[in-house]
Coordinates of C-alpha atoms in Angstrom, one line a residue:
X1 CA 115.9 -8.8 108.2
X2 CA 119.7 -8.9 108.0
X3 CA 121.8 -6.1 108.7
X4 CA 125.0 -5.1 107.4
X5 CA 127.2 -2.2 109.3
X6 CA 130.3 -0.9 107.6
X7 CA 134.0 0.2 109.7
X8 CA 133.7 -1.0 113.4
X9 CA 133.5 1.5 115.6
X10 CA 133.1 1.5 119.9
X11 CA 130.5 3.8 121.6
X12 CA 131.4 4.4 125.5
X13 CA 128.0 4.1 127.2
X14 CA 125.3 1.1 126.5
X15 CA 124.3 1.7 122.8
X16 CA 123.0 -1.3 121.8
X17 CA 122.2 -2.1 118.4
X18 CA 120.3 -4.9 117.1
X19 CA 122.2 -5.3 113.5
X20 CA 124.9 -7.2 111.4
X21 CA 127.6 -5.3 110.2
X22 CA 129.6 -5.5 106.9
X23 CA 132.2 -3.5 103.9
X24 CA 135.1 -2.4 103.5
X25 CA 138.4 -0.6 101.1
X26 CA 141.8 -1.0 100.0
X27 CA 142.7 -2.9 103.3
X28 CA 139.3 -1.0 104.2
X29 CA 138.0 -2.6 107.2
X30 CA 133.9 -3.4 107.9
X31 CA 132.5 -5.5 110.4
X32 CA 130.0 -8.1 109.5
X33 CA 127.6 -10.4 111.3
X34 CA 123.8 -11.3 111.4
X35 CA 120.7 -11.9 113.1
X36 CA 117.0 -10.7 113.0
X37 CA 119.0 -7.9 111.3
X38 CA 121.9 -7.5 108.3
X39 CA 123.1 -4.5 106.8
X40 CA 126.1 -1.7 105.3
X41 CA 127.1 1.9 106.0
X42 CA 129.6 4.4 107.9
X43 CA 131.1 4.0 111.0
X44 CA 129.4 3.3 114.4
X45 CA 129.3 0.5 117.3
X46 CA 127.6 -2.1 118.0
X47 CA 126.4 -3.9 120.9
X48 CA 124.2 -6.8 120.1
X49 CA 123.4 -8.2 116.1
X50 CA 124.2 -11.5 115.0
X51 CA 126.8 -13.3 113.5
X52 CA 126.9 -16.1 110.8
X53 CA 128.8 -18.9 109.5
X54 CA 129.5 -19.3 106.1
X55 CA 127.0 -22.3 104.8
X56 CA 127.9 -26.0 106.0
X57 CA 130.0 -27.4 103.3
X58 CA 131.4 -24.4 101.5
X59 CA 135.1 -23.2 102.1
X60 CA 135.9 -18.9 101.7
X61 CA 139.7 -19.8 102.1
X62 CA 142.1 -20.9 104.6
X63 CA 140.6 -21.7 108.0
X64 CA 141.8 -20.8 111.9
X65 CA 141.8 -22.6 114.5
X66 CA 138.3 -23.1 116.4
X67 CA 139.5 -22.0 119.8
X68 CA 141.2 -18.7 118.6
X69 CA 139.4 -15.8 119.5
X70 CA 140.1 -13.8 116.9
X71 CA 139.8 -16.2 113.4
X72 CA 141.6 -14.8 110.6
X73 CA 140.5 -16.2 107.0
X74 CA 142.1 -15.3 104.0
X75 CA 140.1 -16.1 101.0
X76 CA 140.3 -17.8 97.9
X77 CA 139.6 -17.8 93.7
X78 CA 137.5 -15.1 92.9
X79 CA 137.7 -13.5 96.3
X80 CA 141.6 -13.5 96.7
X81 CA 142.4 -10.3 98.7
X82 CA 139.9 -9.9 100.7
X83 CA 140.7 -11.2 104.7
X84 CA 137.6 -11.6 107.0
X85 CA 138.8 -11.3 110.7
X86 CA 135.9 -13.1 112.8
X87 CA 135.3 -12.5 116.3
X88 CA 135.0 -15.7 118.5
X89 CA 134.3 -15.3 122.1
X90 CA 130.9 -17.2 122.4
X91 CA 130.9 -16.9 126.1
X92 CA 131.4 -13.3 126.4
X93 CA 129.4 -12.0 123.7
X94 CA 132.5 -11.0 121.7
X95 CA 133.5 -8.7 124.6
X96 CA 136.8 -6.9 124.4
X97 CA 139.3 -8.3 126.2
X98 CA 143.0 -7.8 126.7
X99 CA 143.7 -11.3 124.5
X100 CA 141.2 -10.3 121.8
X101 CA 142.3 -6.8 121.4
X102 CA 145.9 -7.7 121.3
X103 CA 144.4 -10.1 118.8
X104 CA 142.9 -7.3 116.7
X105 CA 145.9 -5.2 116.9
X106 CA 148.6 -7.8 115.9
X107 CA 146.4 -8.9 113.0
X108 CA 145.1 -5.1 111.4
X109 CA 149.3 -3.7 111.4
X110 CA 150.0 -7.0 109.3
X111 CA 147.1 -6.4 107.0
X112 CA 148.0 -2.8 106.8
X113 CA 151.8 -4.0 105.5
X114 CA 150.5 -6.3 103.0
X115 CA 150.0 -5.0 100.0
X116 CA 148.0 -8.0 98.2
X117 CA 145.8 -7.6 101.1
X118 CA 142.3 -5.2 99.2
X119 CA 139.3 -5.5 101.6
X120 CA 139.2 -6.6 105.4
X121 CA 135.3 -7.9 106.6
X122 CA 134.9 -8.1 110.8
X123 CA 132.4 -10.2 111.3
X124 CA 131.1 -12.4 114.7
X125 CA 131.6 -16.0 114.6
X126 CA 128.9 -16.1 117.4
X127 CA 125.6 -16.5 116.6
X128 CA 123.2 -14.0 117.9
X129 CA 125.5 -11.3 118.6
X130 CA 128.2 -8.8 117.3
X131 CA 130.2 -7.6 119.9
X132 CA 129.3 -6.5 123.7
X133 CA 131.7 -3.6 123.7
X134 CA 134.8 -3.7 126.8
X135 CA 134.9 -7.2 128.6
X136 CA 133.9 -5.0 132.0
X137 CA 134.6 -8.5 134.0
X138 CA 138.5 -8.3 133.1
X139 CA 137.9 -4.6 133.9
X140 CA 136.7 -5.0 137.1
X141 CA 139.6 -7.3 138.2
X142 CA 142.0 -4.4 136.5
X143 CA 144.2 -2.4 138.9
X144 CA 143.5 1.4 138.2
X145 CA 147.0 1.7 137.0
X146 CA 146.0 -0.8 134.1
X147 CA 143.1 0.8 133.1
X148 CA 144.5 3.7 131.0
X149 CA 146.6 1.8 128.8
X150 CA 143.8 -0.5 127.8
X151 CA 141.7 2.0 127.2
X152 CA 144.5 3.4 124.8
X153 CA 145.1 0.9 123.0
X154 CA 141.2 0.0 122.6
X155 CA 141.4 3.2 121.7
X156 CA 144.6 3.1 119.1
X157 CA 143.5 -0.5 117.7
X158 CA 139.4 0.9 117.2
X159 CA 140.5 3.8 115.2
X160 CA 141.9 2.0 112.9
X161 CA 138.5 0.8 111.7
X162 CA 136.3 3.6 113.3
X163 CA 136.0 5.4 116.6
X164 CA 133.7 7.0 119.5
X165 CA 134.2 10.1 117.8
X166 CA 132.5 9.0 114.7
X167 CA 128.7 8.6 115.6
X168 CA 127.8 11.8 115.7
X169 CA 129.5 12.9 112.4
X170 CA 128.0 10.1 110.7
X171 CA 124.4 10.7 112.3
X172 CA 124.7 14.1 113.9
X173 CA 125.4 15.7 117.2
X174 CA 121.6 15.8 118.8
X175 CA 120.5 11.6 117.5
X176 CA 124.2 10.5 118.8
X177 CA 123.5 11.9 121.9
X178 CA 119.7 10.3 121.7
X179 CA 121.5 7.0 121.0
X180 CA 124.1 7.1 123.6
X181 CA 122.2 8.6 126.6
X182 CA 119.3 6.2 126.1
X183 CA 120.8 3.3 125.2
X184 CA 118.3 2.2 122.8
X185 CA 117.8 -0.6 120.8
X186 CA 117.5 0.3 117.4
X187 CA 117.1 -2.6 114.8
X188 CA 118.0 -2.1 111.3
X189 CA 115.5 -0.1 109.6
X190 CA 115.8 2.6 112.2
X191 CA 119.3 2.4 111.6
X192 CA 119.3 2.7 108.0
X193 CA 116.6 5.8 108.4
X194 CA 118.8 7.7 110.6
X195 CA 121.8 6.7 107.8
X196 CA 123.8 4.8 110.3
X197 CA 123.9 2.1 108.1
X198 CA 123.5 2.6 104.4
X199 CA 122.0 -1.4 103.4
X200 CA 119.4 -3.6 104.8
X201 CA 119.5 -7.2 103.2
X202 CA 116.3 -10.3 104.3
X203 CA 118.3 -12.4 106.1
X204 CA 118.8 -15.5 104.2
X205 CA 118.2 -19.6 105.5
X206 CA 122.3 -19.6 106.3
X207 CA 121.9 -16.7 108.5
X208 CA 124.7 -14.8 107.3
X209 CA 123.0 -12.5 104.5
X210 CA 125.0 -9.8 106.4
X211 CA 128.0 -11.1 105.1
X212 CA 127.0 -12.3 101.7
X213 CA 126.4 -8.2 101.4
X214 CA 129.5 -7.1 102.5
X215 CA 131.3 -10.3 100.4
X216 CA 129.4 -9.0 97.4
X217 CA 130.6 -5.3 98.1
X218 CA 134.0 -6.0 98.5
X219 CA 134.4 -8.0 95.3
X220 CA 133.1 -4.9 93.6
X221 CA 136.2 -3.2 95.5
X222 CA 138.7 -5.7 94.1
X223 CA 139.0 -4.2 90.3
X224 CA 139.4 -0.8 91.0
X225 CA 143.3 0.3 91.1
X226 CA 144.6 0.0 94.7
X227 CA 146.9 3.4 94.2
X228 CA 143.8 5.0 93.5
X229 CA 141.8 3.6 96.2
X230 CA 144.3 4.5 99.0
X231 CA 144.5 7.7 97.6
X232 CA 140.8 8.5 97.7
X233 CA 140.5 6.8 100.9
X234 CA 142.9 9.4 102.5
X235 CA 141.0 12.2 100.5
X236 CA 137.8 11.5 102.1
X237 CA 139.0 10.4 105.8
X238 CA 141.0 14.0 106.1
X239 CA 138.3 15.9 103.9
X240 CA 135.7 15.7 106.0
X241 CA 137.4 17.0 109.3
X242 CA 138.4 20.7 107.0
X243 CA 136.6 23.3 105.4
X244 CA 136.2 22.8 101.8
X245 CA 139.2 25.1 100.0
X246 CA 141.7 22.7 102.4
X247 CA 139.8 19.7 101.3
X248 CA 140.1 20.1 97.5
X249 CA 143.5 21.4 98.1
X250 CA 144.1 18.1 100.0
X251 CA 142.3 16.1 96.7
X252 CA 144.7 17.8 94.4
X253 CA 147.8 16.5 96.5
X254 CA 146.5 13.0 96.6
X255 CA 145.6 12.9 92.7
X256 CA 148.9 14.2 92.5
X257 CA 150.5 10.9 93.9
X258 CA 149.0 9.2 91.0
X259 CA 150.1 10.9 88.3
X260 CA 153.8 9.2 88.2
X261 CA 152.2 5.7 88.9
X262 CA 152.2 2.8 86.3
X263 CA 148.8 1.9 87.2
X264 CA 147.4 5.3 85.8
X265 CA 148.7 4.5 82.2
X266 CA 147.1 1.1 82.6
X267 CA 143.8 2.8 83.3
X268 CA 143.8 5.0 80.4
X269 CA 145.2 2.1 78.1
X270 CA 142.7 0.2 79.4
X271 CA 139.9 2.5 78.0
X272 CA 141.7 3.3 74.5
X273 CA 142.0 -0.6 73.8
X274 CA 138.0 -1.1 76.2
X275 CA 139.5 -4.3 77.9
X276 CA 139.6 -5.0 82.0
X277 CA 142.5 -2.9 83.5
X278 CA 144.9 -4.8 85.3
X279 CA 146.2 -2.9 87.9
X280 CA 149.1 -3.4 89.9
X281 CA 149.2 -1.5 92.5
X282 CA 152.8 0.2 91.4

């Protein structure tokens, strides 16, 4: 099985899940990888999975250097606006360290600033594992006043994509807790059952099913009108930390940013004339 995970997100303890992770919106980020296991849903972390390489031959868009830690890919034709950032420290198991999350950070504020940017994919360039969590070898060599501000920023630069705060409002209090005390393995039916994951794809003879899945979702992304998107991203994300009256009040303020927007006329000329819309994000 292949499993895809969407948003990455960084559990302190030793959770370790045996998935892939994938998905994404407008830049949304996912994380994607595969292994015994490939799959797609909310927000968690991972520790263990598998990643995959795009099939021998094949090119997805503009290439980085091997040796980079962090590969940054922005793809081509049919899937133009869609970056995959691909994790590539082999020989630590993807384990965060200072490079690699300075890395992260540099590269998600420039895809947050451009605007042709649509869906971001993480995925692991290293096969048979996603990421390890903190690189505690550079931790351990850390002088306590280092600590905090790496932590921070792990912090700062994880948020953006998902957080340790996340787990249990995805999967509730009590199994984050289970999860996070025990240190389980879970693979990626058990994740999908508990709706920690929402897909669970075979995993293919390329290995990277994971992938393909989150590829396939964010060309469905890619249509829609980017104003709109953003919009209804922000609804959701602040929606779900208030009580209902201050979350539709906060939907009626973000339709409201719509209303003035060229991209809305397209959309409804769009339907009058039943043709494509072509949005432009204005």
């Amino acid at each position: 099985m292949a499993a895809a995970l969407g948003g990455l997100g960084l559990l302190r303890g030793r959770l370790r899940l045996r998935l892939a992770a994938a998905a994404a919106s407008p830049p949304s980020f996912s994380s994607s990888s595969s292994s015994s296991a490939s799959c797609l849903g909310p927000r968690a972390a991972v520790r263990g999975g598998a990643a995959a390489r795009p099939a021998a031959g094949r090119s997805y868009g503009s290439e980085a250097k091997e040796e980079e830690e962090l590969r940054v890919r922005y793809l081509d034709d049919e899937h133009k606006g869609i970056v995959v950032l691909g994790l590539n420290r082999s020989h630590a198991k993807n384990a965060l360290n200072k490079n690699l999350l300075k890395m992260m950070s540099k590269a998600v504020d420039a895809l947050k600033s451009d605007k042709k940017v649509r869906t971001v994919i993480f995925r692991s360039e290293v096969p048979g594992i996603f990421c390890a969590g903190a690189d505690l070898k550079e931790r351990a060599k850390m002088h306590s006043s280092e600590v905090g501000s790496f932590v921070s920023k792990a912090r700062a630069t994880i948020n953006e994509m998902g957080g340790t705060q996340r787990l249990p409002r995805t999967i509730g209090v009590s199994l984050a807790k289970e999860l996070i005390f025990s240190a389980r393995i879970v693979d990626g039916e058990e994740a999908k059952s508990i709706g920690l994951i929402s897909h669970v794809v075979e995993q293919n003879e390329a290995g990277d099913a994971a992938y393909r899945r989150a590829l396939a979702l964010a060309r469905e992304f890619l249509p829609q009108g980017p104003v709109a998107m953003r919009v209804a991203k922000l609804a959701i994300n602040q929606g779900m930390e208030v009580d209902l009256v201050t979350g539709l009040a906060i939907e009626e303020a973000c339709y409201a940013q719509t209303i003035p927007t060229k991209d809305r006329i397209e959309g409804l000329l769009a339907f009058k004339e039943k043709r494509p819309p072509r949005y432009k994000g204005e």
